[in-house]
Each structure stands twice: as structure tokens, then as C-alpha cells.
Amino acid sequence: MQSPGSSNDTADNDPAETAQPSAASPASPSSSMLDEFGRLGHGFKQLFGAQLKLLSAELGLAHSAISWMLLAALAATVAGVGLGLTLLGLIGVVLAQWFGTWVGALVVLALLQLVFLLAAVMLFRRCMHWLSLPVTRSEWGATMRDIQRKSKLKAEAKREDET
């Protein structure tokens, strides 16, 4: 076993060993900086890992929910059309028995459908008229201006946070 003083003597006498620490000196700051960034990333992952997993799970559920909602809407539409056709068929059969002829029943059924179609068009036009009234237009404009103002404030705040 060597004494501490003797190891220093050999280090002072060997020029290769004295050159080696100076060559390692420039590399050590970058490697220590990388180590610090690695530790920072690991700490960030530990700190926010659970929240990121939760966010990922929630986004997955939302994606799945939207898919299922679209499928349910399609199924409801198909069922609604099927029910409507069935009811029209039953009404046609009842009208055919009542009038004694299929031609008369189909004419009355077509007239009923035309009345419902015209009523739906008139309701749609009335709703469009309500949207075009001056008070509604001013409320709509105020809502749009408020949304634009809030989005500009958020954008400015985001730019300030980045700088």
C-alpha cells in the first residue's frame, strides 16, 4: 500500500498522467450538463408521469366515446327510418281498408307526407327569420366580438409567457 504522498510524486513525474486530466476537463462539463438534463427529465417524468398517464387515458376514453356516439347515432337513425316506414305502412293498410282501394290510401298518405314536409320547411324558415331579427343579430355579434377579444387576450398572454 502506498502513502498519499508517494502517489502524488508519481503523478507529478509522469507527463502522460498530467495531460490526461486536462484532456478530460473540457469533456466533463458537457457530460455533467447532459447528466443534469437527464436528471431533470427523469424528475419531470416522475413529477408529471401520473398526470400524463391520466391525460392519455382520458383522451383514449374520449376517442372511444366519440366513436360509440357516432355508432349510436347511426343506429338511432336507422331505427327511426325503419319505424317511420313501418308506421307509414300501417297507416297505408288502415287507409286501404277504410277506403277499400290501395290507390286512394296511397294518395292520402302522399298528401299527409307533403303536409308534414311543408310544415317542416315553414318551421325551418321561421327559425331562420328569428335568427335574422335585429336583437338576435346584435347578440350574435356581441358574442363573436367577446370570443375574439378573449382569444386575443389568451394569445397575448401566451406570447408573454414564452418570452
PDB file of C-alpha atoms in Angstrom:
ATOM      1  CA  MET A   1       0.000   0.000   0.000  1.00  0.00           C
ATOM      2  CA  GLN A   2       1.367   3.429  -0.900  1.00  0.00           C
ATOM      3  CA  SER A   3       1.190   6.541   1.151  1.00  0.00           C
ATOM      4  CA  PRO A   4      -0.745   9.516  -0.193  1.00  0.00           C
ATOM      5  CA  GLY A   5       2.441  11.475  -0.628  1.00  0.00           C
ATOM      6  CA  SER A   6       4.030   8.787  -2.806  1.00  0.00           C
ATOM      7  CA  SER A   7       1.099   8.667  -5.229  1.00  0.00           C
ATOM      8  CA  ASN A   8       1.374  12.420  -5.711  1.00  0.00           C
ATOM      9  CA  ASP A   9       5.069  12.062  -6.502  1.00  0.00           C
ATOM     10  CA  THR A  10       4.385   9.568  -9.293  1.00  0.00           C
ATOM     11  CA  ALA A  11       1.644  11.728 -10.713  1.00  0.00           C
ATOM     12  CA  ASP A  12       3.954  14.754 -10.808  1.00  0.00           C
ATOM     13  CA  ASN A  13       6.718  12.816 -12.536  1.00  0.00           C
ATOM     14  CA  ASP A  14       4.584  11.209 -15.295  1.00  0.00           C
ATOM     15  CA  PRO A  15       3.739  13.721 -18.070  1.00  0.00           C
ATOM     16  CA  ALA A  16       1.090  11.412 -19.630  1.00  0.00           C
ATOM     17  CA  GLU A  17      -0.960  11.421 -16.445  1.00  0.00           C
ATOM     18  CA  THR A  18      -0.832  15.196 -16.128  1.00  0.00           C
ATOM     19  CA  ALA A  19      -2.025  15.617 -19.714  1.00  0.00           C
ATOM     20  CA  GLN A  20      -4.895  13.198 -19.209  1.00  0.00           C
ATOM     21  CA  PRO A  21      -6.908  15.271 -16.656  1.00  0.00           C
ATOM     22  CA  SER A  22      -6.622  18.393 -18.805  1.00  0.00           C
ATOM     23  CA  ALA A  23      -7.939  16.442 -21.798  1.00  0.00           C
ATOM     24  CA  ALA A  24     -10.847  15.178 -19.697  1.00  0.00           C
ATOM     25  CA  SER A  25     -11.625  18.642 -18.330  1.00  0.00           C
ATOM     26  CA  PRO A  26     -13.310  20.023 -21.461  1.00  0.00           C
ATOM     27  CA  ALA A  27     -15.433  16.868 -21.830  1.00  0.00           C
ATOM     28  CA  SER A  28     -16.565  16.808 -18.219  1.00  0.00           C
ATOM     29  CA  PRO A  29     -18.711  19.989 -18.327  1.00  0.00           C
ATOM     30  CA  SER A  30     -20.732  18.747 -21.292  1.00  0.00           C
ATOM     31  CA  SER A  31     -21.178  15.280 -19.805  1.00  0.00           C
ATOM     32  CA  SER A  32     -22.179  16.735 -16.449  1.00  0.00           C
ATOM     33  CA  MET A  33     -24.596  19.049 -18.234  1.00  0.00           C
ATOM     34  CA  LEU A  34     -26.073  16.064 -20.053  1.00  0.00           C
ATOM     35  CA  ASP A  35     -26.326  14.251 -16.731  1.00  0.00           C
ATOM     36  CA  GLU A  36     -28.151  17.240 -15.262  1.00  0.00           C
ATOM     37  CA  PHE A  37     -30.556  17.311 -18.214  1.00  0.00           C
ATOM     38  CA  GLY A  38     -31.070  13.588 -17.798  1.00  0.00           C
ATOM     39  CA  ARG A  39     -31.858  14.012 -14.119  1.00  0.00           C
ATOM     40  CA  LEU A  40     -34.139  16.930 -14.943  1.00  0.00           C
ATOM     41  CA  GLY A  41     -36.002  14.797 -17.482  1.00  0.00           C
ATOM     42  CA  HIS A  42     -36.257  11.921 -15.033  1.00  0.00           C
ATOM     43  CA  GLY A  43     -37.584  14.269 -12.343  1.00  0.00           C
ATOM     44  CA  PHE A  44     -40.086  15.744 -14.785  1.00  0.00           C
ATOM     45  CA  LYS A  45     -41.209  12.261 -15.749  1.00  0.00           C
ATOM     46  CA  GLN A  46     -41.648  11.290 -12.098  1.00  0.00           C
ATOM     47  CA  LEU A  47     -43.457  14.511 -11.283  1.00  0.00           C
ATOM     48  CA  PHE A  48     -45.817  14.585 -14.226  1.00  0.00           C
ATOM     49  CA  GLY A  49     -45.858  10.925 -15.245  1.00  0.00           C
ATOM     50  CA  ALA A  50     -49.077  10.122 -13.440  1.00  0.00           C
ATOM     51  CA  GLN A  51     -50.820  13.177 -14.861  1.00  0.00           C
ATOM     52  CA  LEU A  52     -49.651  12.314 -18.368  1.00  0.00           C
ATOM     53  CA  LYS A  53     -50.913   8.751 -17.962  1.00  0.00           C
ATOM     54  CA  LEU A  54     -54.250  10.047 -16.716  1.00  0.00           C
ATOM     55  CA  LEU A  55     -54.484  12.519 -19.610  1.00  0.00           C
ATOM     56  CA  SER A  56     -53.658   9.757 -22.064  1.00  0.00           C
ATOM     57  CA  ALA A  57     -56.332   7.520 -20.564  1.00  0.00           C
ATOM     58  CA  GLU A  58     -58.909  10.321 -20.660  1.00  0.00           C
ATOM     59  CA  LEU A  59     -58.106  11.111 -24.291  1.00  0.00           C
ATOM     60  CA  GLY A  60     -58.458   7.424 -25.129  1.00  0.00           C
ATOM     61  CA  LEU A  61     -61.838   7.324 -23.411  1.00  0.00           C
ATOM     62  CA  ALA A  62     -62.956  10.470 -25.217  1.00  0.00           C
ATOM     63  CA  HIS A  63     -61.907   8.998 -28.561  1.00  0.00           C
ATOM     64  CA  SER A  64     -63.755   5.789 -27.774  1.00  0.00           C
ATOM     65  CA  ALA A  65     -66.816   7.717 -26.558  1.00  0.00           C
ATOM     66  CA  ILE A  66     -66.979   9.727 -29.779  1.00  0.00           C
ATOM     67  CA  SER A  67     -66.779   6.560 -31.853  1.00  0.00           C
ATOM     68  CA  TRP A  68     -69.535   4.929 -29.828  1.00  0.00           C
ATOM     69  CA  MET A  69     -71.675   8.088 -30.005  1.00  0.00           C
ATOM     70  CA  LEU A  70     -71.409   8.119 -33.804  1.00  0.00           C
ATOM     71  CA  LEU A  71     -72.310   4.447 -33.926  1.00  0.00           C
ATOM     72  CA  ALA A  72     -75.295   5.038 -31.605  1.00  0.00           C
ATOM     73  CA  ALA A  73     -76.427   7.980 -33.751  1.00  0.00           C
ATOM     74  CA  LEU A  74     -76.261   5.812 -36.866  1.00  0.00           C
ATOM     75  CA  ALA A  75     -78.222   3.030 -35.142  1.00  0.00           C
ATOM     76  CA  ALA A  76     -80.842   5.537 -33.935  1.00  0.00           C
ATOM     77  CA  THR A  77     -81.167   6.965 -37.444  1.00  0.00           C
ATOM     78  CA  VAL A  78     -81.630   3.516 -38.981  1.00  0.00           C
ATOM     79  CA  ALA A  79     -84.151   2.557 -36.292  1.00  0.00           C
ATOM     80  CA  GLY A  80     -86.012   5.853 -36.741  1.00  0.00           C
ATOM     81  CA  VAL A  81     -86.246   5.422 -40.504  1.00  0.00           C
ATOM     82  CA  GLY A  82     -87.377   1.826 -40.051  1.00  0.00           C
ATOM     83  CA  LEU A  83     -90.017   2.858 -37.516  1.00  0.00           C
ATOM     84  CA  GLY A  84     -91.216   5.642 -39.795  1.00  0.00           C
ATOM     85  CA  LEU A  85     -91.550   3.278 -42.756  1.00  0.00           C
ATOM     86  CA  THR A  86     -93.370   0.729 -40.619  1.00  0.00           C
ATOM     87  CA  LEU A  87     -95.819   3.351 -39.338  1.00  0.00           C
ATOM     88  CA  LEU A  88     -96.407   4.638 -42.865  1.00  0.00           C
ATOM     89  CA  GLY A  89     -97.084   1.079 -43.994  1.00  0.00           C
ATOM     90  CA  LEU A  90     -99.557   0.537 -41.155  1.00  0.00           C
ATOM     91  CA  ILE A  91    -101.307   3.807 -41.919  1.00  0.00           C
ATOM     92  CA  GLY A  92    -101.440   2.790 -45.578  1.00  0.00           C
ATOM     93  CA  VAL A  93    -103.015  -0.574 -44.703  1.00  0.00           C
ATOM     94  CA  VAL A  94    -105.586   1.102 -42.424  1.00  0.00           C
ATOM     95  CA  LEU A  95    -106.388   3.686 -45.096  1.00  0.00           C
ATOM     96  CA  ALA A  96    -106.643   0.966 -47.762  1.00  0.00           C
ATOM     97  CA  GLN A  97    -109.147  -0.965 -45.633  1.00  0.00           C
ATOM     98  CA  TRP A  98    -111.064   2.197 -44.864  1.00  0.00           C
ATOM     99  CA  PHE A  99    -111.216   3.432 -48.497  1.00  0.00           C
ATOM    100  CA  GLY A 100    -111.441  -0.039 -49.983  1.00  0.00           C
ATOM    101  CA  THR A 101    -108.726   0.786 -52.533  1.00  0.00           C
ATOM    102  CA  TRP A 102    -104.936   0.998 -52.386  1.00  0.00           C
ATOM    103  CA  VAL A 103    -104.749   3.899 -54.811  1.00  0.00           C
ATOM    104  CA  GLY A 104    -106.844   6.167 -52.586  1.00  0.00           C
ATOM    105  CA  ALA A 105    -104.851   5.134 -49.500  1.00  0.00           C
ATOM    106  CA  LEU A 106    -101.533   5.925 -51.194  1.00  0.00           C
ATOM    107  CA  VAL A 107    -102.811   9.312 -52.401  1.00  0.00           C
ATOM    108  CA  VAL A 108    -103.936  10.263 -48.875  1.00  0.00           C
ATOM    109  CA  LEU A 109    -100.607   9.001 -47.485  1.00  0.00           C
ATOM    110  CA  ALA A 110     -98.669  11.102 -50.011  1.00  0.00           C
ATOM    111  CA  LEU A 111    -100.752  14.164 -49.096  1.00  0.00           C
ATOM    112  CA  LEU A 112    -100.020  13.580 -45.372  1.00  0.00           C
ATOM    113  CA  GLN A 113     -96.307  13.379 -46.110  1.00  0.00           C
ATOM    114  CA  LEU A 114     -96.498  16.558 -48.186  1.00  0.00           C
ATOM    115  CA  VAL A 115     -98.217  18.388 -45.304  1.00  0.00           C
ATOM    116  CA  PHE A 116     -95.502  17.248 -42.860  1.00  0.00           C
ATOM    117  CA  LEU A 117     -92.772  18.284 -45.324  1.00  0.00           C
ATOM    118  CA  LEU A 118     -94.292  21.759 -45.804  1.00  0.00           C
ATOM    119  CA  ALA A 119     -94.710  22.188 -42.047  1.00  0.00           C
ATOM    120  CA  ALA A 120     -91.022  21.296 -41.517  1.00  0.00           C
ATOM    121  CA  VAL A 121     -89.923  23.765 -44.229  1.00  0.00           C
ATOM    122  CA  MET A 122     -92.082  26.522 -42.728  1.00  0.00           C
ATOM    123  CA  LEU A 123     -90.663  25.843 -39.242  1.00  0.00           C
ATOM    124  CA  PHE A 124     -87.129  25.994 -40.641  1.00  0.00           C
ATOM    125  CA  ARG A 125     -87.856  29.309 -42.370  1.00  0.00           C
ATOM    126  CA  ARG A 126     -89.391  30.714 -39.173  1.00  0.00           C
ATOM    127  CA  CYS A 127     -86.291  29.733 -37.187  1.00  0.00           C
ATOM    128  CA  MET A 128     -84.065  31.389 -39.795  1.00  0.00           C
ATOM    129  CA  HIS A 129     -86.219  34.522 -39.508  1.00  0.00           C
ATOM    130  CA  TRP A 130     -85.808  34.526 -35.727  1.00  0.00           C
ATOM    131  CA  LEU A 131     -82.043  34.333 -36.182  1.00  0.00           C
ATOM    132  CA  SER A 132     -82.095  37.280 -38.567  1.00  0.00           C
ATOM    133  CA  LEU A 133     -84.002  39.656 -36.229  1.00  0.00           C
ATOM    134  CA  PRO A 134     -82.025  42.761 -35.183  1.00  0.00           C
ATOM    135  CA  VAL A 135     -81.804  41.825 -31.495  1.00  0.00           C
ATOM    136  CA  THR A 136     -80.586  38.337 -32.343  1.00  0.00           C
ATOM    137  CA  ARG A 137     -78.047  39.741 -34.822  1.00  0.00           C
ATOM    138  CA  SER A 138     -76.710  42.179 -32.222  1.00  0.00           C
ATOM    139  CA  GLU A 139     -76.490  39.422 -29.590  1.00  0.00           C
ATOM    140  CA  TRP A 140     -74.710  37.171 -32.077  1.00  0.00           C
ATOM    141  CA  GLY A 141     -72.312  39.981 -32.991  1.00  0.00           C
ATOM    142  CA  ALA A 142     -71.605  40.736 -29.333  1.00  0.00           C
ATOM    143  CA  THR A 143     -70.898  37.065 -28.684  1.00  0.00           C
ATOM    144  CA  MET A 144     -68.485  36.910 -31.632  1.00  0.00           C
ATOM    145  CA  ARG A 145     -66.697  40.101 -30.535  1.00  0.00           C
ATOM    146  CA  ASP A 146     -66.373  38.726 -26.997  1.00  0.00           C
ATOM    147  CA  ILE A 147     -64.892  35.486 -28.310  1.00  0.00           C
ATOM    148  CA  GLN A 148     -62.413  37.408 -30.478  1.00  0.00           C
ATOM    149  CA  ARG A 149     -61.388  39.619 -27.552  1.00  0.00           C
ATOM    150  CA  LYS A 150     -60.846  36.627 -25.259  1.00  0.00           C
ATOM    151  CA  SER A 151     -58.810  34.782 -27.890  1.00  0.00           C
ATOM    152  CA  LYS A 152     -56.609  37.858 -28.454  1.00  0.00           C
ATOM    153  CA  LEU A 153     -56.006  38.141 -24.691  1.00  0.00           C
ATOM    154  CA  LYS A 154     -55.087  34.464 -24.476  1.00  0.00           C
ATOM    155  CA  ALA A 155     -52.719  34.790 -27.434  1.00  0.00           C
ATOM    156  CA  GLU A 156     -51.025  37.835 -25.876  1.00  0.00           C
ATOM    157  CA  ALA A 157     -50.690  36.062 -22.522  1.00  0.00           C
ATOM    158  CA  LYS A 158     -49.195  33.041 -24.266  1.00  0.00           C
ATOM    159  CA  ARG A 159     -46.673  35.238 -26.100  1.00  0.00           C
ATOM    160  CA  GLU A 160     -45.714  36.942 -22.817  1.00  0.00           C
ATOM    161  CA  ASP A 161     -45.223  33.554 -21.142  1.00  0.00           C
ATOM    162  CA  GLU A 162     -42.945  32.411 -23.973  1.00  0.00           C
ATOM    163  CA  THR A 163     -40.701  35.478 -23.658  1.00  0.00           C
TER     164      THR A 163
END
